PDB file of C-alpha atoms in Angstrom:
ATOM      1  CA  UNK A   1      40.555 -74.723  31.724  1.00  0.00           C
ATOM      2  CA  UNK A   2      44.152 -73.954  30.987  1.00  0.00           C
ATOM      3  CA  UNK A   3      45.230 -77.658  31.721  1.00  0.00           C
ATOM      4  CA  UNK A   4      42.790 -79.047  29.301  1.00  0.00           C
ATOM      5  CA  UNK A   5      43.923 -76.592  26.811  1.00  0.00           C
ATOM      6  CA  UNK A   6      47.459 -77.567  27.266  1.00  0.00           C
ATOM      7  CA  UNK A   7      46.460 -81.321  26.832  1.00  0.00           C
ATOM      8  CA  UNK A   8      44.702 -80.346  23.584  1.00  0.00           C
ATOM      9  CA  UNK A   9      47.628 -78.633  22.417  1.00  0.00           C
ATOM     10  CA  UNK A  10      49.892 -81.744  23.028  1.00  0.00           C
ATOM     11  CA  UNK A  11      47.168 -83.791  21.167  1.00  0.00           C
ATOM     12  CA  UNK A  12      47.303 -81.393  18.063  1.00  0.00           C
ATOM     13  CA  UNK A  13      51.235 -81.398  18.245  1.00  0.00           C
ATOM     14  CA  UNK A  14      51.174 -85.313  18.258  1.00  0.00           C
ATOM     15  CA  UNK A  15      48.816 -85.295  15.154  1.00  0.00           C
ATOM     16  CA  UNK A  16      50.992 -83.257  12.973  1.00  0.00           C
ATOM     17  CA  UNK A  17      53.902 -84.457  10.716  1.00  0.00           C
ATOM     18  CA  UNK A  18      57.293 -83.574  11.699  1.00  0.00           C
ATOM     19  CA  UNK A  19      57.744 -81.397   8.615  1.00  0.00           C
ATOM     20  CA  UNK A  20      54.531 -79.262   9.732  1.00  0.00           C
ATOM     21  CA  UNK A  21      55.320 -76.025  11.522  1.00  0.00           C
ATOM     22  CA  UNK A  22      53.566 -75.304  14.765  1.00  0.00           C
ATOM     23  CA  UNK A  23      53.997 -72.313  16.886  1.00  0.00           C
ATOM     24  CA  UNK A  24      51.991 -71.559  20.223  1.00  0.00           C
ATOM     25  CA  UNK A  25      51.619 -67.798  20.753  1.00  0.00           C
ATOM     26  CA  UNK A  26      51.713 -67.084  24.360  1.00  0.00           C
ATOM     27  CA  UNK A  27      49.179 -64.349  25.135  1.00  0.00           C
ATOM     28  CA  UNK A  28      50.763 -62.812  28.016  1.00  0.00           C
ATOM     29  CA  UNK A  29      49.182 -59.535  27.655  1.00  0.00           C
ATOM     30  CA  UNK A  30      45.753 -60.910  26.391  1.00  0.00           C
ATOM     31  CA  UNK A  31      46.191 -59.497  22.721  1.00  0.00           C
ATOM     32  CA  UNK A  32      43.311 -61.713  21.635  1.00  0.00           C
ATOM     33  CA  UNK A  33      45.765 -63.302  18.971  1.00  0.00           C
ATOM     34  CA  UNK A  34      44.991 -66.988  17.953  1.00  0.00           C
ATOM     35  CA  UNK A  35      46.744 -69.612  20.200  1.00  0.00           C
ATOM     36  CA  UNK A  36      48.477 -71.251  17.195  1.00  0.00           C
ATOM     37  CA  UNK A  37      49.982 -70.937  13.968  1.00  0.00           C
ATOM     38  CA  UNK A  38      50.497 -74.056  12.142  1.00  0.00           C
ATOM     39  CA  UNK A  39      51.719 -74.396   8.560  1.00  0.00           C
ATOM     40  CA  UNK A  40      51.130 -77.776   6.617  1.00  0.00           C
ATOM     41  CA  UNK A  41      51.803 -76.732   3.386  1.00  0.00           C
ATOM     42  CA  UNK A  42      52.281 -72.985   2.330  1.00  0.00           C
ATOM     43  CA  UNK A  43      49.913 -70.674   4.160  1.00  0.00           C
ATOM     44  CA  UNK A  44      49.572 -70.191   7.815  1.00  0.00           C
ATOM     45  CA  UNK A  45      46.576 -71.541   9.782  1.00  0.00           C
ATOM     46  CA  UNK A  46      45.789 -69.157  12.653  1.00  0.00           C
ATOM     47  CA  UNK A  47      43.773 -71.291  15.130  1.00  0.00           C
ATOM     48  CA  UNK A  48      42.148 -70.436  18.307  1.00  0.00           C
ATOM     49  CA  UNK A  49      42.008 -73.412  20.863  1.00  0.00           C
ATOM     50  CA  UNK A  50      39.012 -73.907  23.000  1.00  0.00           C
ATOM     51  CA  UNK A  51      38.335 -76.742  25.438  1.00  0.00           C
ATOM     52  CA  UNK A  52      34.621 -76.430  26.515  1.00  0.00           C
ATOM     53  CA  UNK A  53      33.726 -75.721  30.176  1.00  0.00           C
ATOM     54  CA  UNK A  54      30.427 -76.776  31.906  1.00  0.00           C
ATOM     55  CA  UNK A  55      27.474 -77.205  29.626  1.00  0.00           C
ATOM     56  CA  UNK A  56      29.631 -77.300  26.403  1.00  0.00           C
ATOM     57  CA  UNK A  57      30.304 -73.448  26.706  1.00  0.00           C
ATOM     58  CA  UNK A  58      33.376 -71.630  25.262  1.00  0.00           C
ATOM     59  CA  UNK A  59      34.282 -68.345  26.265  1.00  0.00           C
ATOM     60  CA  UNK A  60      35.320 -65.747  23.691  1.00  0.00           C
ATOM     61  CA  UNK A  61      37.140 -62.434  24.904  1.00  0.00           C
ATOM     62  CA  UNK A  62      36.495 -59.076  23.270  1.00  0.00           C
ATOM     63  CA  UNK A  63      40.155 -58.962  22.136  1.00  0.00           C
ATOM     64  CA  UNK A  64      39.796 -62.280  20.510  1.00  0.00           C
ATOM     65  CA  UNK A  65      36.455 -61.140  18.634  1.00  0.00           C
ATOM     66  CA  UNK A  66      38.322 -58.037  17.345  1.00  0.00           C
ATOM     67  CA  UNK A  67      41.371 -60.125  16.295  1.00  0.00           C
ATOM     68  CA  UNK A  68      39.295 -62.464  14.302  1.00  0.00           C
ATOM     69  CA  UNK A  69      37.505 -59.630  12.471  1.00  0.00           C
ATOM     70  CA  UNK A  70      40.591 -58.147  11.712  1.00  0.00           C
ATOM     71  CA  UNK A  71      42.136 -61.180  10.085  1.00  0.00           C
ATOM     72  CA  UNK A  72      38.904 -61.636   8.108  1.00  0.00           C
ATOM     73  CA  UNK A  73      39.263 -57.888   6.900  1.00  0.00           C
ATOM     74  CA  UNK A  74      42.763 -58.693   5.802  1.00  0.00           C
ATOM     75  CA  UNK A  75      41.132 -61.244   3.497  1.00  0.00           C
ATOM     76  CA  UNK A  76      42.391 -64.039   5.555  1.00  0.00           C
ATOM     77  CA  UNK A  77      40.881 -66.931   7.323  1.00  0.00           C
ATOM     78  CA  UNK A  78      40.960 -67.819  10.925  1.00  0.00           C
ATOM     79  CA  UNK A  79      39.505 -70.854  12.815  1.00  0.00           C
ATOM     80  CA  UNK A  80      38.267 -71.849  16.371  1.00  0.00           C
ATOM     81  CA  UNK A  81      39.250 -75.569  17.058  1.00  0.00           C
ATOM     82  CA  UNK A  82      37.025 -76.896  19.884  1.00  0.00           C
ATOM     83  CA  UNK A  83      37.903 -80.320  21.866  1.00  0.00           C
ATOM     84  CA  UNK A  84      35.201 -82.551  21.951  1.00  0.00           C
ATOM     85  CA  UNK A  85      35.029 -83.465  25.686  1.00  0.00           C
ATOM     86  CA  UNK A  86      33.484 -86.842  25.196  1.00  0.00           C
ATOM     87  CA  UNK A  87      36.111 -88.138  22.422  1.00  0.00           C
ATOM     88  CA  UNK A  88      39.397 -87.538  21.091  1.00  0.00           C
ATOM     89  CA  UNK A  89      37.841 -85.692  18.120  1.00  0.00           C
ATOM     90  CA  UNK A  90      37.409 -81.809  17.671  1.00  0.00           C
ATOM     91  CA  UNK A  91      35.001 -79.237  16.184  1.00  0.00           C
ATOM     92  CA  UNK A  92      36.176 -76.779  13.694  1.00  0.00           C
ATOM     93  CA  UNK A  93      34.602 -73.424  13.304  1.00  0.00           C
ATOM     94  CA  UNK A  94      35.108 -70.380  11.135  1.00  0.00           C
ATOM     95  CA  UNK A  95      36.768 -67.668  13.525  1.00  0.00           C
ATOM     96  CA  UNK A  96      34.925 -64.977  11.578  1.00  0.00           C
ATOM     97  CA  UNK A  97      31.658 -66.011  11.753  1.00  0.00           C
ATOM     98  CA  UNK A  98      32.106 -67.010  15.353  1.00  0.00           C
ATOM     99  CA  UNK A  99      33.391 -63.299  15.985  1.00  0.00           C
ATOM    100  CA  UNK A 100      30.692 -61.815  13.905  1.00  0.00           C
ATOM    101  CA  UNK A 101      27.764 -63.827  15.474  1.00  0.00           C
ATOM    102  CA  UNK A 102      29.059 -62.347  18.831  1.00  0.00           C
ATOM    103  CA  UNK A 103      29.219 -58.906  17.478  1.00  0.00           C
ATOM    104  CA  UNK A 104      25.672 -59.248  15.828  1.00  0.00           C
ATOM    105  CA  UNK A 105      24.336 -61.007  18.962  1.00  0.00           C
ATOM    106  CA  UNK A 106      22.806 -63.713  16.740  1.00  0.00           C
ATOM    107  CA  UNK A 107      23.426 -67.051  15.755  1.00  0.00           C
ATOM    108  CA  UNK A 108      25.145 -67.550  12.500  1.00  0.00           C
ATOM    109  CA  UNK A 109      26.405 -70.832  10.661  1.00  0.00           C
ATOM    110  CA  UNK A 110      29.913 -71.060  11.959  1.00  0.00           C
ATOM    111  CA  UNK A 111      30.459 -74.887  11.943  1.00  0.00           C
ATOM    112  CA  UNK A 112      32.803 -76.122   9.467  1.00  0.00           C
ATOM    113  CA  UNK A 113      33.957 -79.735  10.112  1.00  0.00           C
ATOM    114  CA  UNK A 114      33.982 -82.315  12.945  1.00  0.00           C
ATOM    115  CA  UNK A 115      36.300 -85.294  12.998  1.00  0.00           C
ATOM    116  CA  UNK A 116      39.786 -86.238  14.465  1.00  0.00           C
ATOM    117  CA  UNK A 117      41.961 -83.451  15.260  1.00  0.00           C
ATOM    118  CA  UNK A 118      44.178 -84.431  12.034  1.00  0.00           C
ATOM    119  CA  UNK A 119      41.095 -84.338   9.790  1.00  0.00           C
ATOM    120  CA  UNK A 120      40.110 -80.661  11.238  1.00  0.00           C
ATOM    121  CA  UNK A 121      43.653 -79.547  10.507  1.00  0.00           C
ATOM    122  CA  UNK A 122      43.541 -80.955   7.003  1.00  0.00           C
ATOM    123  CA  UNK A 123      40.140 -79.437   6.358  1.00  0.00           C
ATOM    124  CA  UNK A 124      41.409 -76.003   7.723  1.00  0.00           C
ATOM    125  CA  UNK A 125      44.333 -76.244   5.523  1.00  0.00           C
ATOM    126  CA  UNK A 126      42.195 -76.767   2.221  1.00  0.00           C
ATOM    127  CA  UNK A 127      39.992 -73.817   3.261  1.00  0.00           C
ATOM    128  CA  UNK A 128      42.942 -71.730   3.705  1.00  0.00           C
ATOM    129  CA  UNK A 129      44.383 -72.806   0.535  1.00  0.00           C
ATOM    130  CA  UNK A 130      41.108 -72.173  -1.433  1.00  0.00           C
ATOM    131  CA  UNK A 131      40.879 -68.522   0.088  1.00  0.00           C
ATOM    132  CA  UNK A 132      44.613 -67.970  -0.570  1.00  0.00           C
ATOM    133  CA  UNK A 133      44.148 -68.568  -4.068  1.00  0.00           C
ATOM    134  CA  UNK A 134      41.238 -66.116  -4.211  1.00  0.00           C
ATOM    135  CA  UNK A 135      42.878 -63.019  -2.695  1.00  0.00           C
TER     136      UNK A 135
END
């Protein structure tokens, strides 16, 4: 729900350093663009926030699927950060793998990391930096 995603955003903001850049993208027109851009070091992290609903399901819109695929085609990396409803930790998934498994209609390994929000963001930052050096 929107309110749990709002709280999730507050937790994320609180877990960052004052020097880190965070911008929430308001998707008024349902563009499908990821919810957050965070810059910890040099490269921006594109992060889709999800707070799971009943039965730990998350909903992905068609527009979100296509944006994650496009980000990947641009040789970039995107993430889905899912709030763990039972604790204050989170699950980090690869945005392209999530989108691709929806397109293919089959499970694919998408999971990257589970830990505190801060650890998830650090992991995402390392992955982005690695990928950025390869481009």
